[in-house]
PDB file of C-alpha atoms in Angstrom:
ATOM      1  CA  LYS A   1    -141.390-115.730 -63.640  1.00  0.00           C
ATOM      2  CA  ALA A   2    -141.497-119.194 -62.040  1.00  0.00           C
ATOM      3  CA  GLY A   3    -144.641-121.111 -62.236  1.00  0.00           C
ATOM      4  CA  VAL A   4    -146.584-123.056 -59.602  1.00  0.00           C
ATOM      5  CA  THR A   5    -144.298-125.545 -57.784  1.00  0.00           C
ATOM      6  CA  GLN A   6    -145.716-128.591 -56.193  1.00  0.00           C
ATOM      7  CA  THR A   7    -143.571-131.011 -54.121  1.00  0.00           C
ATOM      8  CA  PRO A   8    -142.875-133.857 -54.134  1.00  0.00           C
ATOM      9  CA  ARG A   9    -143.793-134.873 -57.681  1.00  0.00           C
ATOM     10  CA  TYR A  10    -144.522-138.607 -56.682  1.00  0.00           C
ATOM     11  CA  LEU A  11    -145.394-140.258 -53.458  1.00  0.00           C
ATOM     12  CA  ILE A  12    -146.182-143.804 -52.362  1.00  0.00           C
ATOM     13  CA  LYS A  13    -147.806-144.305 -48.946  1.00  0.00           C
ATOM     14  CA  THR A  14    -149.329-147.042 -47.201  1.00  0.00           C
ATOM     15  CA  ARG A  15    -152.989-147.307 -45.999  1.00  0.00           C
ATOM     16  CA  GLY A  16    -153.437-145.565 -42.548  1.00  0.00           C
ATOM     17  CA  GLN A  17    -150.596-143.270 -42.895  1.00  0.00           C
ATOM     18  CA  GLN A  18    -150.767-139.468 -43.481  1.00  0.00           C
ATOM     19  CA  VAL A  19    -149.244-137.153 -46.168  1.00  0.00           C
ATOM     20  CA  THR A  20    -148.454-133.509 -46.540  1.00  0.00           C
ATOM     21  CA  LEU A  21    -148.287-132.110 -50.045  1.00  0.00           C
ATOM     22  CA  SER A  22    -146.677-128.612 -50.736  1.00  0.00           C
ATOM     23  CA  CYS A  23    -147.623-125.832 -53.203  1.00  0.00           C
ATOM     24  CA  SER A  24    -145.592-122.621 -53.844  1.00  0.00           C
ATOM     25  CA  PRO A  25    -147.688-120.293 -55.990  1.00  0.00           C
ATOM     26  CA  ILE A  26    -146.530-117.823 -58.567  1.00  0.00           C
ATOM     27  CA  SER A  27    -144.889-114.856 -57.016  1.00  0.00           C
ATOM     28  CA  GLY A  28    -147.440-112.325 -55.866  1.00  0.00           C
ATOM     29  CA  HIS A  29    -150.499-114.613 -56.184  1.00  0.00           C
ATOM     30  CA  ARG A  30    -152.417-114.773 -52.994  1.00  0.00           C
ATOM     31  CA  SER A  31    -155.205-117.344 -53.891  1.00  0.00           C
ATOM     32  CA  VAL A  32    -154.300-121.135 -53.900  1.00  0.00           C
ATOM     33  CA  SER A  33    -156.661-123.811 -54.656  1.00  0.00           C
ATOM     34  CA  TRP A  34    -156.304-127.685 -54.426  1.00  0.00           C
ATOM     35  CA  TYR A  35    -157.870-130.313 -56.568  1.00  0.00           C
ATOM     36  CA  GLN A  36    -157.961-133.978 -56.522  1.00  0.00           C
ATOM     37  CA  GLN A  37    -158.046-135.774 -59.998  1.00  0.00           C
ATOM     38  CA  THR A  38    -158.923-139.431 -60.527  1.00  0.00           C
ATOM     39  CA  PRO A  39    -159.637-141.080 -63.993  1.00  0.00           C
ATOM     40  CA  GLY A  40    -163.337-141.525 -63.440  1.00  0.00           C
ATOM     41  CA  GLN A  41    -164.136-138.390 -61.513  1.00  0.00           C
ATOM     42  CA  GLY A  42    -162.217-135.659 -63.170  1.00  0.00           C
ATOM     43  CA  LEU A  43    -161.038-132.678 -61.083  1.00  0.00           C
ATOM     44  CA  GLN A  44    -162.778-132.399 -57.806  1.00  0.00           C
ATOM     45  CA  PHE A  45    -162.457-129.236 -55.883  1.00  0.00           C
ATOM     46  CA  LEU A  46    -160.954-129.672 -52.381  1.00  0.00           C
ATOM     47  CA  PHE A  47    -160.478-126.033 -51.000  1.00  0.00           C
ATOM     48  CA  GLU A  48    -159.353-122.488 -51.732  1.00  0.00           C
ATOM     49  CA  TYR A  49    -157.040-120.369 -49.592  1.00  0.00           C
ATOM     50  CA  PHE A  50    -156.607-116.540 -49.705  1.00  0.00           C
ATOM     51  CA  SER A  51    -154.476-114.579 -47.431  1.00  0.00           C
ATOM     52  CA  GLU A  52    -154.153-117.475 -45.026  1.00  0.00           C
ATOM     53  CA  THR A  53    -157.824-118.014 -44.824  1.00  0.00           C
ATOM     54  CA  GLN A  54    -159.921-120.795 -46.272  1.00  0.00           C
ATOM     55  CA  ARG A  55    -162.521-119.240 -48.535  1.00  0.00           C
ATOM     56  CA  ASN A  56    -164.195-122.221 -49.892  1.00  0.00           C
ATOM     57  CA  LYS A  57    -164.331-125.989 -49.301  1.00  0.00           C
ATOM     58  CA  GLY A  58    -165.466-128.843 -51.541  1.00  0.00           C
ATOM     59  CA  ASN A  59    -167.255-131.996 -50.394  1.00  0.00           C
ATOM     60  CA  PHE A  60    -164.321-134.012 -48.965  1.00  0.00           C
ATOM     61  CA  PRO A  61    -164.250-135.684 -45.671  1.00  0.00           C
ATOM     62  CA  GLY A  62    -162.434-134.034 -42.712  1.00  0.00           C
ATOM     63  CA  ARG A  63    -159.382-136.250 -43.331  1.00  0.00           C
ATOM     64  CA  PHE A  64    -158.497-133.701 -45.981  1.00  0.00           C
ATOM     65  CA  SER A  65    -157.162-130.437 -44.556  1.00  0.00           C
ATOM     66  CA  GLY A  66    -154.916-127.491 -45.662  1.00  0.00           C
ATOM     67  CA  ARG A  67    -153.455-124.427 -44.686  1.00  0.00           C
ATOM     68  CA  GLN A  68    -151.652-121.310 -46.167  1.00  0.00           C
ATOM     69  CA  PHE A  69    -148.794-119.380 -44.905  1.00  0.00           C
ATOM     70  CA  SER A  70    -147.991-115.774 -44.851  1.00  0.00           C
ATOM     71  CA  ASN A  71    -145.986-116.009 -47.851  1.00  0.00           C
ATOM     72  CA  SER A  72    -148.905-117.641 -49.722  1.00  0.00           C
ATOM     73  CA  ARG A  73    -147.352-121.139 -49.881  1.00  0.00           C
ATOM     74  CA  SER A  74    -149.889-123.690 -49.024  1.00  0.00           C
ATOM     75  CA  GLU A  75    -149.929-127.334 -47.710  1.00  0.00           C
ATOM     76  CA  MET A  76    -152.594-129.986 -47.772  1.00  0.00           C
ATOM     77  CA  ASN A  77    -152.720-132.797 -45.467  1.00  0.00           C
ATOM     78  CA  VAL A  78    -154.483-136.160 -45.839  1.00  0.00           C
ATOM     79  CA  SER A  79    -154.682-138.297 -42.625  1.00  0.00           C
ATOM     80  CA  THR A  80    -155.625-142.020 -42.333  1.00  0.00           C
ATOM     81  CA  LEU A  81    -154.950-142.651 -45.906  1.00  0.00           C
ATOM     82  CA  GLU A  82    -157.281-144.949 -47.970  1.00  0.00           C
ATOM     83  CA  LEU A  83    -156.773-146.747 -51.094  1.00  0.00           C
ATOM     84  CA  GLY A  84    -159.211-144.457 -52.808  1.00  0.00           C
ATOM     85  CA  ASP A  85    -157.078-141.394 -52.053  1.00  0.00           C
ATOM     86  CA  SER A  86    -154.707-142.510 -54.805  1.00  0.00           C
ATOM     87  CA  ALA A  87    -154.780-139.494 -57.315  1.00  0.00           C
ATOM     88  CA  LEU A  88    -153.140-136.581 -58.827  1.00  0.00           C
ATOM     89  CA  TYR A  89    -153.386-133.747 -56.502  1.00  0.00           C
ATOM     90  CA  LEU A  90    -153.247-130.370 -58.402  1.00  0.00           C
ATOM     91  CA  CYS A  91    -152.698-126.955 -56.863  1.00  0.00           C
ATOM     92  CA  ALA A  92    -153.558-123.791 -58.697  1.00  0.00           C
ATOM     93  CA  SER A  93    -152.715-120.114 -57.972  1.00  0.00           C
ATOM     94  CA  SER A  94    -154.390-116.898 -58.837  1.00  0.00           C
ATOM     95  CA  SER A  95    -153.754-113.185 -58.122  1.00  0.00           C
ATOM     96  CA  SER A  96    -157.329-112.848 -56.604  1.00  0.00           C
ATOM     97  CA  THR A  97    -160.453-114.411 -56.016  1.00  0.00           C
ATOM     98  CA  GLY A  98    -162.394-112.592 -58.637  1.00  0.00           C
ATOM     99  CA  LEU A  99    -164.255-114.488 -61.461  1.00  0.00           C
ATOM    100  CA  ASP A 100    -162.162-112.739 -64.239  1.00  0.00           C
ATOM    101  CA  THR A 101    -158.860-114.056 -62.897  1.00  0.00           C
ATOM    102  CA  GLU A 102    -157.302-117.050 -64.670  1.00  0.00           C
ATOM    103  CA  ALA A 103    -155.705-119.768 -62.397  1.00  0.00           C
ATOM    104  CA  PHE A 104    -152.392-121.326 -63.161  1.00  0.00           C
ATOM    105  CA  PHE A 105    -151.757-124.979 -62.190  1.00  0.00           C
ATOM    106  CA  GLY A 106    -148.804-126.776 -61.052  1.00  0.00           C
ATOM    107  CA  GLN A 107    -147.494-130.239 -62.398  1.00  0.00           C
ATOM    108  CA  GLY A 108    -149.385-132.039 -59.537  1.00  0.00           C
ATOM    109  CA  THR A 109    -148.285-134.618 -57.037  1.00  0.00           C
ATOM    110  CA  ARG A 110    -148.935-138.029 -57.958  1.00  0.00           C
ATOM    111  CA  LEU A 111    -150.122-139.983 -54.744  1.00  0.00           C
ATOM    112  CA  THR A 112    -150.230-143.800 -54.724  1.00  0.00           C
ATOM    113  CA  VAL A 113    -151.736-145.561 -51.576  1.00  0.00           C
ATOM    114  CA  VAL A 114    -150.828-149.270 -51.356  1.00  0.00           C
TER     115      VAL A 114
ATOM    116  CA  ASP B   1    -174.916-124.981 -60.217  1.00  0.00           C
ATOM    117  CA  ALA B   2    -174.221-124.427 -63.863  1.00  0.00           C
ATOM    118  CA  LYS B   3    -172.444-127.337 -65.448  1.00  0.00           C
ATOM    119  CA  THR B   4    -171.139-127.918 -68.776  1.00  0.00           C
ATOM    120  CA  THR B   5    -171.593-130.650 -71.411  1.00  0.00           C
ATOM    121  CA  GLN B   6    -168.793-131.485 -74.018  1.00  0.00           C
ATOM    122  CA  PRO B   7    -168.450-134.369 -76.425  1.00  0.00           C
ATOM    123  CA  PRO B   8    -166.271-136.863 -74.952  1.00  0.00           C
ATOM    124  CA  SER B   9    -163.982-137.074 -77.945  1.00  0.00           C
ATOM    125  CA  MET B  10    -162.922-135.396 -81.234  1.00  0.00           C
ATOM    126  CA  ASP B  11    -160.513-135.751 -84.120  1.00  0.00           C
ATOM    127  CA  CYS B  12    -158.796-133.019 -86.130  1.00  0.00           C
ATOM    128  CA  ALA B  13    -156.412-133.113 -88.924  1.00  0.00           C
ATOM    129  CA  GLU B  14    -152.946-131.387 -88.376  1.00  0.00           C
ATOM    130  CA  GLY B  15    -153.067-127.838 -89.743  1.00  0.00           C
ATOM    131  CA  ARG B  16    -156.839-127.609 -89.781  1.00  0.00           C
ATOM    132  CA  ALA B  17    -158.961-125.643 -87.393  1.00  0.00           C
ATOM    133  CA  ALA B  18    -160.167-127.619 -84.478  1.00  0.00           C
ATOM    134  CA  ASN B  19    -163.581-126.375 -83.184  1.00  0.00           C
ATOM    135  CA  LEU B  20    -164.551-127.741 -79.739  1.00  0.00           C
ATOM    136  CA  PRO B  21    -168.163-127.105 -78.599  1.00  0.00           C
ATOM    137  CA  CYS B  22    -169.452-126.639 -75.076  1.00  0.00           C
ATOM    138  CA  ASN B  23    -173.033-126.577 -73.818  1.00  0.00           C
ATOM    139  CA  HIS B  24    -173.640-124.427 -70.649  1.00  0.00           C
ATOM    140  CA  SER B  25    -177.446-123.855 -70.960  1.00  0.00           C
ATOM    141  CA  THR B  26    -177.907-122.981 -67.181  1.00  0.00           C
ATOM    142  CA  ILE B  27    -175.206-120.271 -67.017  1.00  0.00           C
ATOM    143  CA  SER B  28    -175.994-117.323 -65.057  1.00  0.00           C
ATOM    144  CA  GLY B  29    -175.509-113.690 -66.042  1.00  0.00           C
ATOM    145  CA  ASN B  30    -172.383-112.992 -64.087  1.00  0.00           C
ATOM    146  CA  GLU B  31    -170.617-116.522 -64.689  1.00  0.00           C
ATOM    147  CA  TYR B  32    -167.533-116.680 -66.856  1.00  0.00           C
ATOM    148  CA  VAL B  33    -166.697-119.526 -69.507  1.00  0.00           C
ATOM    149  CA  TYR B  34    -163.087-120.708 -69.021  1.00  0.00           C
ATOM    150  CA  TRP B  35    -161.197-123.263 -71.119  1.00  0.00           C
ATOM    151  CA  TYR B  36    -158.288-125.340 -69.926  1.00  0.00           C
ATOM    152  CA  ARG B  37    -156.434-128.245 -71.544  1.00  0.00           C
ATOM    153  CA  GLN B  38    -154.533-131.062 -69.966  1.00  0.00           C
ATOM    154  CA  ILE B  39    -151.838-132.947 -71.577  1.00  0.00           C
ATOM    155  CA  HIS B  40    -151.328-136.373 -70.176  1.00  0.00           C
ATOM    156  CA  SER B  41    -150.283-136.327 -66.548  1.00  0.00           C
ATOM    157  CA  GLN B  42    -149.473-132.643 -66.549  1.00  0.00           C
ATOM    158  CA  GLY B  43    -151.320-129.801 -64.805  1.00  0.00           C
ATOM    159  CA  PRO B  44    -154.162-128.247 -66.722  1.00  0.00           C
ATOM    160  CA  GLN B  45    -152.959-125.255 -68.785  1.00  0.00           C
ATOM    161  CA  TYR B  46    -155.155-121.975 -68.948  1.00  0.00           C
ATOM    162  CA  ILE B  47    -156.330-121.237 -72.621  1.00  0.00           C
ATOM    163  CA  ILE B  48    -158.927-118.537 -72.565  1.00  0.00           C
ATOM    164  CA  HIS B  49    -161.906-117.140 -70.921  1.00  0.00           C
ATOM    165  CA  GLY B  50    -164.898-114.891 -71.598  1.00  0.00           C
ATOM    166  CA  LEU B  51    -168.103-113.450 -70.249  1.00  0.00           C
ATOM    167  CA  LYS B  52    -170.253-112.352 -73.168  1.00  0.00           C
ATOM    168  CA  ASN B  53    -168.011-111.162 -76.004  1.00  0.00           C
ATOM    169  CA  ASN B  54    -165.879-113.288 -78.249  1.00  0.00           C
ATOM    170  CA  GLU B  55    -162.199-113.481 -77.067  1.00  0.00           C
ATOM    171  CA  THR B  56    -158.966-114.155 -78.998  1.00  0.00           C
ATOM    172  CA  ASN B  57    -155.451-114.700 -77.682  1.00  0.00           C
ATOM    173  CA  GLU B  58    -152.327-116.153 -79.017  1.00  0.00           C
ATOM    174  CA  MET B  59    -153.487-119.553 -78.395  1.00  0.00           C
ATOM    175  CA  ALA B  60    -157.202-119.798 -79.457  1.00  0.00           C
ATOM    176  CA  SER B  61    -160.480-118.070 -79.976  1.00  0.00           C
ATOM    177  CA  LEU B  62    -163.641-118.252 -77.830  1.00  0.00           C
ATOM    178  CA  ILE B  63    -166.966-117.723 -79.512  1.00  0.00           C
ATOM    179  CA  ILE B  64    -169.916-117.356 -76.988  1.00  0.00           C
ATOM    180  CA  THR B  65    -173.310-117.366 -78.459  1.00  0.00           C
ATOM    181  CA  GLU B  66    -175.591-114.356 -77.930  1.00  0.00           C
ATOM    182  CA  ASP B  67    -177.729-116.279 -75.282  1.00  0.00           C
ATOM    183  CA  ARG B  68    -174.602-117.498 -73.717  1.00  0.00           C
ATOM    184  CA  LYS B  69    -175.920-121.075 -73.484  1.00  0.00           C
ATOM    185  CA  SER B  70    -173.096-122.411 -75.494  1.00  0.00           C
ATOM    186  CA  SER B  71    -169.473-121.650 -76.765  1.00  0.00           C
ATOM    187  CA  THR B  72    -166.899-122.886 -79.111  1.00  0.00           C
ATOM    188  CA  LEU B  73    -163.155-123.031 -78.602  1.00  0.00           C
ATOM    189  CA  ILE B  74    -161.355-122.659 -82.006  1.00  0.00           C
ATOM    190  CA  LEU B  75    -157.604-123.635 -82.287  1.00  0.00           C
ATOM    191  CA  PRO B  76    -156.938-122.036 -85.754  1.00  0.00           C
ATOM    192  CA  HIS B  77    -154.213-124.306 -87.028  1.00  0.00           C
ATOM    193  CA  ALA B  78    -154.109-127.368 -84.937  1.00  0.00           C
ATOM    194  CA  THR B  79    -150.588-129.206 -84.329  1.00  0.00           C
ATOM    195  CA  LEU B  80    -149.799-132.612 -82.873  1.00  0.00           C
ATOM    196  CA  ARG B  81    -148.931-130.722 -79.643  1.00  0.00           C
ATOM    197  CA  ASP B  82    -152.496-129.653 -79.183  1.00  0.00           C
ATOM    198  CA  THR B  83    -153.505-133.343 -78.510  1.00  0.00           C
ATOM    199  CA  ALA B  84    -155.018-133.052 -75.035  1.00  0.00           C
ATOM    200  CA  VAL B  85    -158.102-133.217 -72.924  1.00  0.00           C
ATOM    201  CA  TYR B  86    -160.016-129.760 -73.153  1.00  0.00           C
ATOM    202  CA  TYR B  87    -162.099-128.581 -70.422  1.00  0.00           C
ATOM    203  CA  CYS B  88    -164.832-126.075 -70.549  1.00  0.00           C
ATOM    204  CA  ILE B  89    -165.646-124.779 -67.290  1.00  0.00           C
ATOM    205  CA  VAL B  90    -168.229-122.322 -65.797  1.00  0.00           C
ATOM    206  CA  ARG B  91    -166.994-119.995 -63.213  1.00  0.00           C
ATOM    207  CA  GLY B  92    -169.208-118.127 -60.732  1.00  0.00           C
ATOM    208  CA  PHE B  93    -169.962-117.529 -57.040  1.00  0.00           C
ATOM    209  CA  ASN B  94    -171.641-120.046 -54.838  1.00  0.00           C
ATOM    210  CA  ALA B  95    -174.382-119.233 -52.283  1.00  0.00           C
ATOM    211  CA  GLY B  96    -171.496-118.063 -49.828  1.00  0.00           C
ATOM    212  CA  ASN B  97    -170.315-115.719 -52.360  1.00  0.00           C
ATOM    213  CA  ASN B  98    -167.158-117.581 -52.799  1.00  0.00           C
ATOM    214  CA  ARG B  99    -165.721-118.471 -56.080  1.00  0.00           C
ATOM    215  CA  LYS B 100    -166.725-121.941 -57.417  1.00  0.00           C
ATOM    216  CA  LEU B 101    -165.394-123.949 -60.437  1.00  0.00           C
ATOM    217  CA  ILE B 102    -167.159-126.862 -61.850  1.00  0.00           C
ATOM    218  CA  TRP B 103    -165.150-129.216 -63.963  1.00  0.00           C
ATOM    219  CA  GLY B 104    -166.559-131.767 -66.428  1.00  0.00           C
ATOM    220  CA  LEU B 105    -164.796-134.667 -68.041  1.00  0.00           C
ATOM    221  CA  GLY B 106    -163.632-132.708 -71.089  1.00  0.00           C
ATOM    222  CA  THR B 107    -163.133-133.448 -74.670  1.00  0.00           C
ATOM    223  CA  SER B 108    -160.313-135.542 -75.658  1.00  0.00           C
ATOM    224  CA  LEU B 109    -158.791-134.055 -78.825  1.00  0.00           C
ATOM    225  CA  ALA B 110    -156.626-136.033 -81.068  1.00  0.00           C
ATOM    226  CA  VAL B 111    -154.788-134.336 -83.667  1.00  0.00           C
ATOM    227  CA  ASN B 112    -153.907-136.524 -86.673  1.00  0.00           C
ATOM    228  CA  PRO B 113    -150.957-136.078 -88.958  1.00  0.00           C
TER     229      PRO B 113
END
């Protein structure tokens, strides 16, 4: 079974641009979560989607948005990029939204804003 | 929100057991303890999770104290490939009944030859 796939693996963008990151979950998984990881902050939760609905949202500005498609694939978008948005963006999928369900992570997208 | 406290770094000799502690003194009755690890620049890898009872799988054992305020992840025979940052996480529901995961900064485990 294929794991979680994130594309692209690396991105370099300029301040003020926008970016879209993609995540394909494990087949059959309907929950997708997104995280931002920076050296000083660790993993910060962005949002979680389940069956095309946003179920939970972290404390990020409105420039960060996401969506989930009917095939469970998810995208996140960051508009008006800032230097501080440079980070590793991780996607995780799980089969449900229950507490007793492990999440599997992709390799991440490394975004650099210059 | 229940959060976790872990030592920032630990060392272990190859072939020995690595015991990684985690404090979660504010954990609620229905919250699970999860362990993940992250090897440099890769996505976190699931290791094990538990609620009350001790758990064991092919990767590790999880020992949860009776009062559930702390736990220990045990890697029985550490190898060089176990060098990674290990995260202990509490997973529960927030006020909106949605699942929440709070990550700390983890323990950087160095396995030495």
